[in-house]
Short mmCIF file of C-alpha atoms in Angstrom, two decimals:
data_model
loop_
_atom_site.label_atom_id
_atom_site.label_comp_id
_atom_site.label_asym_id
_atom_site.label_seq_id
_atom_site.Cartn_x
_atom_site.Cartn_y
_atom_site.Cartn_z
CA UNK G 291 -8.28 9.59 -23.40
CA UNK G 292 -5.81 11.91 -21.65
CA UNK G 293 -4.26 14.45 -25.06
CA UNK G 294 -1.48 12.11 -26.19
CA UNK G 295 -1.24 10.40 -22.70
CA UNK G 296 0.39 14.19 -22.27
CA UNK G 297 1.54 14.79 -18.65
CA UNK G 298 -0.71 16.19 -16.15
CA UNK G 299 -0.45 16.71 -12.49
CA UNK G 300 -3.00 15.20 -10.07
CA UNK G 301 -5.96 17.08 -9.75
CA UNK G 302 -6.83 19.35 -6.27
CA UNK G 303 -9.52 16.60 -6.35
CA UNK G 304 -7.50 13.48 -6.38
CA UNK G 305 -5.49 14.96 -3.77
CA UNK G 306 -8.62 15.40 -1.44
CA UNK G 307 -9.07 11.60 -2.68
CA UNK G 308 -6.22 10.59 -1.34
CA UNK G 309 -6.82 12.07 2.49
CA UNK G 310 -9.64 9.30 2.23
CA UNK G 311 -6.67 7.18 2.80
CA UNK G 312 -5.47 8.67 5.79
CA UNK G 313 -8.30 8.07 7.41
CA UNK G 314 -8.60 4.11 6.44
CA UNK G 315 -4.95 3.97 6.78
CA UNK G 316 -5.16 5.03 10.50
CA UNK G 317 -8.39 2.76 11.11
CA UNK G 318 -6.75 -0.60 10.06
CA UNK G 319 -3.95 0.57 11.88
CA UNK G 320 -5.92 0.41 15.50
CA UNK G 321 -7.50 -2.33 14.16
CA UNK G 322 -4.03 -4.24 14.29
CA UNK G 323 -2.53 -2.71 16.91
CA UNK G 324 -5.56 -4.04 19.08
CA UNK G 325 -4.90 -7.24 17.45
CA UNK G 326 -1.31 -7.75 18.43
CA UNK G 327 -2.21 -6.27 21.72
CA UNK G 328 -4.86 -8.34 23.09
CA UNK G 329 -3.09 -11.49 23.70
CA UNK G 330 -5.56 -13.32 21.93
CA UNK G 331 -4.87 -17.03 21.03
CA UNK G 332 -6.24 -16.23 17.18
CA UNK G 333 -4.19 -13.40 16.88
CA UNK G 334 -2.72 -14.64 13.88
CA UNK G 335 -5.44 -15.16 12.00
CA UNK G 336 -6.70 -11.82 12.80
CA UNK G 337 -4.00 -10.09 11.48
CA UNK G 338 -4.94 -11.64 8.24
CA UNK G 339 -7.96 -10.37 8.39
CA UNK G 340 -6.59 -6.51 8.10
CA UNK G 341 -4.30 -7.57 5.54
CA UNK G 342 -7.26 -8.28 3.12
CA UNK G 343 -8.92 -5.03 4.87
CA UNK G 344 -5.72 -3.30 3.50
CA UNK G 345 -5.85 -4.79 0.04
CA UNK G 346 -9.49 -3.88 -0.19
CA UNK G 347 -8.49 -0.47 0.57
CA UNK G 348 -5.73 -0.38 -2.03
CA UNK G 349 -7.39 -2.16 -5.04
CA UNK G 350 -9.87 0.65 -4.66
CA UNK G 351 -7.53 3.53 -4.50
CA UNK G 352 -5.32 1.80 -7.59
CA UNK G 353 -8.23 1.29 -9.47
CA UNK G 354 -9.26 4.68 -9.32
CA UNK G 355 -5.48 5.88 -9.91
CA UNK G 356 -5.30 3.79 -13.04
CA UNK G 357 -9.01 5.49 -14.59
CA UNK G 358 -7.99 9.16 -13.94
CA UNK G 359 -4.52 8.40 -15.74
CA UNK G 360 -6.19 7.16 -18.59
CA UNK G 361 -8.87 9.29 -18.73
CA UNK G 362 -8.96 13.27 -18.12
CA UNK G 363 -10.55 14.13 -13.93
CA UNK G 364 -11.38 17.10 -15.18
CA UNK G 365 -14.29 15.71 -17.59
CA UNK G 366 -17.56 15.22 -14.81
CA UNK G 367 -18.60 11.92 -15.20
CA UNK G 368 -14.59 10.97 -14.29
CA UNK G 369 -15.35 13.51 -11.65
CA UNK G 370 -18.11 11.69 -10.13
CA UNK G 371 -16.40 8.24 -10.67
CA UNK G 372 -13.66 9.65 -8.48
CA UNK G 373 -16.51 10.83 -5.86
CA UNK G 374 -18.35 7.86 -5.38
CA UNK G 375 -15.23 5.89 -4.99
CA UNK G 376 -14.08 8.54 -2.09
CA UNK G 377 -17.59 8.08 -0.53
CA UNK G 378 -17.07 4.05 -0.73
CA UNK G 379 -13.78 4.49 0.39
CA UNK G 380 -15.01 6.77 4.12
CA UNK G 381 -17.70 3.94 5.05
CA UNK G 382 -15.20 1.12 4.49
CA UNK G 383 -13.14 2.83 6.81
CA UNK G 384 -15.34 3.52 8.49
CA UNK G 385 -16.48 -0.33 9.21
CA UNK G 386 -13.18 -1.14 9.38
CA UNK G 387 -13.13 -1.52 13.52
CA UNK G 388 -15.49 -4.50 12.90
CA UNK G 389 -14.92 -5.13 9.19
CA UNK G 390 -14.66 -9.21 9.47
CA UNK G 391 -17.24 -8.96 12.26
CA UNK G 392 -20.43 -7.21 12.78
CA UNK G 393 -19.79 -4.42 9.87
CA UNK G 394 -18.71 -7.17 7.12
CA UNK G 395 -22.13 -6.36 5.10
CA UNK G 396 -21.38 -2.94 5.31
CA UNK G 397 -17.77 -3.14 4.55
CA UNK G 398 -18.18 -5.76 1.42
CA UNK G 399 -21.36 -3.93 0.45
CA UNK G 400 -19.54 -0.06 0.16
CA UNK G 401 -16.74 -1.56 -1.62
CA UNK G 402 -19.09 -3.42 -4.14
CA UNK G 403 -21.25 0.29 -4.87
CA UNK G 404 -18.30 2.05 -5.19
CA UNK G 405 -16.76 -0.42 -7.96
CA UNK G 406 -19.74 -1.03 -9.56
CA UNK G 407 -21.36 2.77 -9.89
CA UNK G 408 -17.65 3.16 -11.46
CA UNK G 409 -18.17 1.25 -13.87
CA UNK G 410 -22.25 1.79 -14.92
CA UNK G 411 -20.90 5.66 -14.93
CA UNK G 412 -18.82 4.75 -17.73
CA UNK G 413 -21.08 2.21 -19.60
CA UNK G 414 -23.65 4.76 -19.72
CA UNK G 415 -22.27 8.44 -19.89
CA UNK G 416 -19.08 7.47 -21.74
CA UNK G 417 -20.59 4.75 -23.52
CA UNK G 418 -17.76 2.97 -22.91
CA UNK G 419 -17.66 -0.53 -24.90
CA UNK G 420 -16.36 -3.43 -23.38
CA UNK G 421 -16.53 -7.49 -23.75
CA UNK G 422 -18.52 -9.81 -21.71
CA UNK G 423 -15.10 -11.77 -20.19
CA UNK G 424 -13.75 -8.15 -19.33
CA UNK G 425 -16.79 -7.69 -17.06
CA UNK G 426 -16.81 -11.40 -16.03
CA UNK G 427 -13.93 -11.05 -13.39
CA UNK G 428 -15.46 -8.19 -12.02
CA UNK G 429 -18.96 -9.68 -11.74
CA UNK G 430 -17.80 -13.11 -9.86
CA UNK G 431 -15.80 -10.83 -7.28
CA UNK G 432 -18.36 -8.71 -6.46
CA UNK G 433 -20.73 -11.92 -5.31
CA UNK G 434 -17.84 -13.35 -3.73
CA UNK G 435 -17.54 -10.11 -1.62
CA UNK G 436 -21.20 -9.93 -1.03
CA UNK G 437 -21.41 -13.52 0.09
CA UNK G 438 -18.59 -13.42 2.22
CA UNK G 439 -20.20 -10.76 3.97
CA UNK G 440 -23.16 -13.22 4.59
CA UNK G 441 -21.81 -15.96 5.97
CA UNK G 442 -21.23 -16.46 10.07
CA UNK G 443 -18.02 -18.38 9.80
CA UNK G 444 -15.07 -15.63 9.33
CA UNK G 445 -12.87 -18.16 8.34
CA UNK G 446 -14.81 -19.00 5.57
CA UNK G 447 -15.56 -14.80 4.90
CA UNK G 448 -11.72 -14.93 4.90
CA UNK G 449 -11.26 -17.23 1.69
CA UNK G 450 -14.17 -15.92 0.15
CA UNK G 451 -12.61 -12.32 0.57
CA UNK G 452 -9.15 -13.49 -0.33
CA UNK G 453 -10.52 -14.92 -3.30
CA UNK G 454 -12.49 -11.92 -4.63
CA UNK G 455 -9.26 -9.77 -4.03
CA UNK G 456 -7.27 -12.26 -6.17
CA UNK G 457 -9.89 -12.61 -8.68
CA UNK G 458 -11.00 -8.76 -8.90
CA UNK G 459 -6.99 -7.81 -9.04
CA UNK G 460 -6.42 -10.44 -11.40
CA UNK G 461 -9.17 -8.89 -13.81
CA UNK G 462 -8.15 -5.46 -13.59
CA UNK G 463 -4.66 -6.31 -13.97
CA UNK G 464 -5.57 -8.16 -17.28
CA UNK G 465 -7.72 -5.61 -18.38
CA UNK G 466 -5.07 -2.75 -18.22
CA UNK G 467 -2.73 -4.81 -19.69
CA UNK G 468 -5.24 -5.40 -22.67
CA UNK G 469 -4.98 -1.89 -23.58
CA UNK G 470 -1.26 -1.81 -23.96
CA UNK G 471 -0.65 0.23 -26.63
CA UNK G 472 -3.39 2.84 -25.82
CA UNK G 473 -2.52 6.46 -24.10
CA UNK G 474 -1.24 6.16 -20.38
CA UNK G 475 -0.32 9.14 -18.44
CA UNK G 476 2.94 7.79 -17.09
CA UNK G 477 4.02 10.65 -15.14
CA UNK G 478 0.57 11.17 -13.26
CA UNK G 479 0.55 7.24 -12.52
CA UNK G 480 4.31 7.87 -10.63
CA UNK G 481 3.52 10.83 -9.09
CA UNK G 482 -0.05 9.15 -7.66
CA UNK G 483 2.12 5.93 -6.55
CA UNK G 484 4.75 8.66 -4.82
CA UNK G 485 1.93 10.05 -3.58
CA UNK G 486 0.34 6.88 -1.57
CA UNK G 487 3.97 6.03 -0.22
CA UNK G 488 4.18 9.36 1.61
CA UNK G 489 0.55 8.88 3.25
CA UNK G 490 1.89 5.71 4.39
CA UNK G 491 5.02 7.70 5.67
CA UNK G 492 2.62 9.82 6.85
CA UNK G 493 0.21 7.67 8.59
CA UNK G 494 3.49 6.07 10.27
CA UNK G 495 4.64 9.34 11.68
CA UNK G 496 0.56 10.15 12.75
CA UNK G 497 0.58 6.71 14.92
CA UNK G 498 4.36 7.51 16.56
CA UNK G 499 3.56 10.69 17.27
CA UNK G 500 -0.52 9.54 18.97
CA UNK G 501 1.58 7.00 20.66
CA UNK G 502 4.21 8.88 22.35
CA UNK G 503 1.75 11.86 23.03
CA UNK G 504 -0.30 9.15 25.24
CA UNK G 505 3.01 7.86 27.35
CA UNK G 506 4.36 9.34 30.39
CA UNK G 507 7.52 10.84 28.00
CA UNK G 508 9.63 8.67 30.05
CA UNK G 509 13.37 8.48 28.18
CA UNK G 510 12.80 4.69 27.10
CA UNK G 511 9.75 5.81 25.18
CA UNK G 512 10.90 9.30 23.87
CA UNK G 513 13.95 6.53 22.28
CA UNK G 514 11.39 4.73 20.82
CA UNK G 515 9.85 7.61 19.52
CA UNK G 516 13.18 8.56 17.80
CA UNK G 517 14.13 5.26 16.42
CA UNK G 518 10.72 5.72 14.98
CA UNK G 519 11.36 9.08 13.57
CA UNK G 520 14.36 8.35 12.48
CA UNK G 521 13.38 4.69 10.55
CA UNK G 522 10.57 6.75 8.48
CA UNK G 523 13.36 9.14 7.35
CA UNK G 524 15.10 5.91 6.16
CA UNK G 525 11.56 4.67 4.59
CA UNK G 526 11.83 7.85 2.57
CA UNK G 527 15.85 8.07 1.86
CA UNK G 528 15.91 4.01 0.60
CA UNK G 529 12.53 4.53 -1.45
CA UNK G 530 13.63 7.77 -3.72
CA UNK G 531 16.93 6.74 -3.77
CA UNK G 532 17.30 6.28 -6.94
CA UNK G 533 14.18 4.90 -7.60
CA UNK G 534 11.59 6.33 -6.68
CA UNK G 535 13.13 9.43 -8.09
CA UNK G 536 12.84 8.92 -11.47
CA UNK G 537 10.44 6.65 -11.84
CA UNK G 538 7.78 8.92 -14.13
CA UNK G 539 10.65 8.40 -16.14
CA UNK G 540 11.35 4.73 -15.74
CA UNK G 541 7.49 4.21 -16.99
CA UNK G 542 7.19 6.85 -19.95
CA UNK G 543 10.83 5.15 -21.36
CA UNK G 544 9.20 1.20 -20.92
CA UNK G 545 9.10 -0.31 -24.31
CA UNK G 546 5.21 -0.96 -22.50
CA UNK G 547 4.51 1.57 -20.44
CA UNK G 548 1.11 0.15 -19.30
CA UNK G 549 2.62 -3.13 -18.49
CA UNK G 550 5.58 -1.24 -16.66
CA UNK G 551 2.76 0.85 -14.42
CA UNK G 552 1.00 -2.68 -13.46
CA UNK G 553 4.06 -4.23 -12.58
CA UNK G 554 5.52 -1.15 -10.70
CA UNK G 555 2.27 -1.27 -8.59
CA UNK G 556 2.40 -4.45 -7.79
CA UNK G 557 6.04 -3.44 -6.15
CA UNK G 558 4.47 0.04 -4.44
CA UNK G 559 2.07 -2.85 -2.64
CA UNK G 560 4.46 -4.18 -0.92
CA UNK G 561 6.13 -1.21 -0.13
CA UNK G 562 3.27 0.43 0.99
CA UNK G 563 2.09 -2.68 3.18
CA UNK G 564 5.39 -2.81 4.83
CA UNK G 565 5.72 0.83 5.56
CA UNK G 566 2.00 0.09 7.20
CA UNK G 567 2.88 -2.83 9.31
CA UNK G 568 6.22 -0.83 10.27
CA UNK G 569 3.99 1.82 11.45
CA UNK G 570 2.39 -0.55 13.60
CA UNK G 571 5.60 -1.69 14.96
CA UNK G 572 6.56 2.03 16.07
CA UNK G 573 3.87 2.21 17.96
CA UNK G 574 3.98 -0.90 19.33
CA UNK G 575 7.52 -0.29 20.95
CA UNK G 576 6.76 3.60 21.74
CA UNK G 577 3.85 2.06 24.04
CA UNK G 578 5.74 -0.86 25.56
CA UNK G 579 9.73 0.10 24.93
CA UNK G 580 10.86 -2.39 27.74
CA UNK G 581 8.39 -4.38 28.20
CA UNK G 582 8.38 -8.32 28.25
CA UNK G 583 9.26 -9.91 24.72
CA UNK G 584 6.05 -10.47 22.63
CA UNK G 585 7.38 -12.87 19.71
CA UNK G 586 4.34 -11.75 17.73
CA UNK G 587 5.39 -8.02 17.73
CA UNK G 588 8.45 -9.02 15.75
CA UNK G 589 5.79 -9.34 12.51
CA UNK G 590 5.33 -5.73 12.45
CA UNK G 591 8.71 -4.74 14.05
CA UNK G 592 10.82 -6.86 11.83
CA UNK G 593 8.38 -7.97 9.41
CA UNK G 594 7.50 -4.39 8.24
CA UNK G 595 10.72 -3.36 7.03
CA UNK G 596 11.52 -6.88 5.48
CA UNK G 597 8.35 -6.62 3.44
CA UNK G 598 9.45 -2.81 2.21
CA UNK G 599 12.95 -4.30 1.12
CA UNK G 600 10.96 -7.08 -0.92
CA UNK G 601 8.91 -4.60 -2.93
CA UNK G 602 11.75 -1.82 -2.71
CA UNK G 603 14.48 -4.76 -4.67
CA UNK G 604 11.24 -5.68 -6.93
CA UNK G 605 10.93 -2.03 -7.70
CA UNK G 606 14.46 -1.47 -8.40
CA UNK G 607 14.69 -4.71 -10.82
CA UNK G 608 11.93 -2.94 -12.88
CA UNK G 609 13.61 0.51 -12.91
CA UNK G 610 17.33 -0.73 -13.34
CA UNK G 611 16.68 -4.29 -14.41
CA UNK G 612 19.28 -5.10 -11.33
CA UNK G 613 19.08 -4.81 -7.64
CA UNK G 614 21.47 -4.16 -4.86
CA UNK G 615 23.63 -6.05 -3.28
CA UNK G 616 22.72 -3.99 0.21
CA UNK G 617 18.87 -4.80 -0.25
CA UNK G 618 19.21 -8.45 -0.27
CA UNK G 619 21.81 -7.93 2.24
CA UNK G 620 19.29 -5.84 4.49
CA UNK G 621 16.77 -8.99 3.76
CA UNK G 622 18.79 -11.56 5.20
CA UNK G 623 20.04 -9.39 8.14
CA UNK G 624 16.01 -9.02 9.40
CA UNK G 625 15.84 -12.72 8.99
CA UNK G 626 18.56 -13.79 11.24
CA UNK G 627 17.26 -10.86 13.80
CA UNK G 628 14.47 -13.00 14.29
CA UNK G 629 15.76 -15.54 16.42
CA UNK G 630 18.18 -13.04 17.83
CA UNK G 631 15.65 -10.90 19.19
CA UNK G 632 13.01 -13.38 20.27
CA UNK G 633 13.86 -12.82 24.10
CA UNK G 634 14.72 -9.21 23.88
CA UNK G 635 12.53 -5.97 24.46
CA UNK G 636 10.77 -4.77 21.60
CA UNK G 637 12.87 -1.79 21.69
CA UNK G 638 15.72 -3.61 20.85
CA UNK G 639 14.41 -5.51 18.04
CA UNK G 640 13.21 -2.10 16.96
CA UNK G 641 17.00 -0.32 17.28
CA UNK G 642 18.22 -2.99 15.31
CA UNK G 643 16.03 -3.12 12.25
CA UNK G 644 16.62 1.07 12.55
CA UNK G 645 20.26 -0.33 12.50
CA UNK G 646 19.88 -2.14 9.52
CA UNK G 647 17.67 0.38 7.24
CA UNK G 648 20.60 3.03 8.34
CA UNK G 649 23.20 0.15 6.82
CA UNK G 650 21.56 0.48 3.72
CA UNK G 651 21.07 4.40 2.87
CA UNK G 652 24.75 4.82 3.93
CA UNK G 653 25.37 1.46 1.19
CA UNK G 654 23.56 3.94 -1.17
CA UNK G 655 25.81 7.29 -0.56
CA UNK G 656 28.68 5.21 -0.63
CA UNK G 657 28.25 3.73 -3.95
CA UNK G 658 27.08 7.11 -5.35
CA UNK G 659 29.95 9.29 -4.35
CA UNK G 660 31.35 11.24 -7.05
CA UNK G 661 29.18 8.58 -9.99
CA UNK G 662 26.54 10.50 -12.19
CA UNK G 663 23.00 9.48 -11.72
CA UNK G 664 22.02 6.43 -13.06
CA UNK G 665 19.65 6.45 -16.11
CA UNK G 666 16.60 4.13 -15.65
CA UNK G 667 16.49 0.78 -17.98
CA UNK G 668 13.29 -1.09 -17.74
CA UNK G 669 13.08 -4.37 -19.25
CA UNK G 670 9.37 -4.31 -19.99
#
């Protein structure tokens, strides 16, 4: 166990972890950018498809997150855990192209190693000791995954995916709660969460920046490119204010701080998915600023931000047991866009959920003019 659950700052190691991410991040990107693109009939569907991709990705990385704050990265066998999860982690990215297709084996198959060499490693060198229904969650997952990957019909791969993702999260969920009590090191879990919100940012700015670079830099797109630029500044502002500024705090004060981090990752999901499909969205109306109206870009364009401002008032209910009046506010403004913007140009739907995410951070400076800092008060 980490010295008292004392503080310590991720690793140089973790950090090269994390670029992992980048990499997967970008992949299921193109992955639904092509989808949204092609004018497939099934595009729906498809798009589900890189949402589980995505929660693959992130129930490894949180997994991993949630050993090395429990357990010192600088020991070796932690060390190597962290390894062969970073190696699982570069082939599932880089089957991600044809994850649900031709590459599910290999997809399902590097996911399944990397979980399951995680946990022999600590069986065996740390002599861990653990319970039969700990294990049993784990176990049925990794055949669902495996069987998934078997099967021709990728509808039926879909529920059997969904299904292992519900019933591996579900497991470790329960299992980190059953150590409540034991040594967490809150800080490094916040900082590691803080951390995977800026690759997102990140990853967003990487996509605007690939998709203006390959337009003519005619004026509709380089506006595109700004409203892009200027929503991730937002992404950032709304998220750390106050929030996500003190919330190594906000988990270290929890009456249970291991239930707090579980429930304050569940919120970073969301978060983290909709700064993801916002990404998408940027790119999506950099390429094609005034072009015709594509109804199903409004799921990234719209979508995106509305699925931040979910997790973001989630996030804030666990930090300040309250939320904003402005998030909800935001919430139902991107709903009633919807219909608004079903005929217009994509740039327009994009200007206006900009629009809206500006409406909010000024909310925020407004209500925090000459107030001192609120204190966090977790319920948990």
């Amino acid at each position: 166990m980490r010295e008292k659950a004392g503080w310590r700052r991720p690793t140089v190691l973790e950090l090269l972890f994390d670029l992992v991410f980048v990499f997967a991040l970008n992949q299921l990107s193109l992955r639904l950018n092509n989808d949204l693109s092609a004018g497939r009939q099934q595009w729906f569907g498809e798009v589900v498809e890189a949402f589980l991709l995505f929660l693959a990705f992130w129930v490894l990385w949180l997994s991993t997150v949630a050993l090395t704050s429990r357990r010192s990265p600088e020991s070796l066998v932690i060390q190597t855990a962290v390894f062969v999860s970073m190696a699982g982690a570069v082939v599932m990215a880089v089957a991600v192209p044809q994850g649900f297709e031709q590459r599910a084996l290999v997809f399902a198959g590097a996911y399944v190693v990397a979980r399951t060499s995680r946990v022999l490693l600590l069986l065996v060198f740390r002599r861990e000791t653990t319970t039969t229904p700990a294990l049993l969650p784990f176990a049925v997952s990794a055949v669902l995954w495996i069987v998934g990957a078997l099967v021709h019909d990728q509808g039926r791969r879909a529920v059997l995916w969904a299904l292992a993702l519900a019933i591996g999260y579900i497991g470790f969920a329960a299992g980190f709660k059953r150590l409540a009590g034991a040594p967490i090191a809150g800080e490094h879990m916040a900082e590691r969460l803080q951390q995977f919100y800026l690759i997102a940012l990140g990853e967003a700015v990487l996509v605007s920046g690939m998709a203006f670079s390959g337009s003519n830099l005619g004026t509709p797109h380089a506006v595109g490119f700004g409203l892009a630029f200027v929503a991730i500044v937002l992404l950032w502002r709304v998220y750390f204010y106050r929030a996500g500024a003190v919330l190594p705090v906000a988990i270290t004060g929890a009456r249970n701080p291991v239930r707090q981090s579980v429930a304050v990752a569940g919120t970073h999901l969301l978060m983290i998915a909709g700064v993801f499909l916002a990404g998408v969205g940027f790119e999506l109306y950099i390429m094609e600023p005034l072009g015709r109206p594509e109804p199903k870009w409004l799921i990234a364009v719209l979508g995106g931000p509305a699925l931040f401002l979910a997790g973001r008032s989630l996030f804030e209910l666990l930090v300040f047991s309250r939320i904003s009046r402005s998030r909800l506010a935001g919430l139902l403004a991107l709903g009633l866009l919807l219909p608004a913007t079903w005929y217009l140009p994509p740039l327009a739907a994009g200007g206006a959920a900009v629009a809206i995410l500006a409406g909010i951070a000024g909310s925020d400076a407004w209500r925090a003019r000459g107030r001192a800092p609120e204190l966090p008060a977790p319920r948990i």
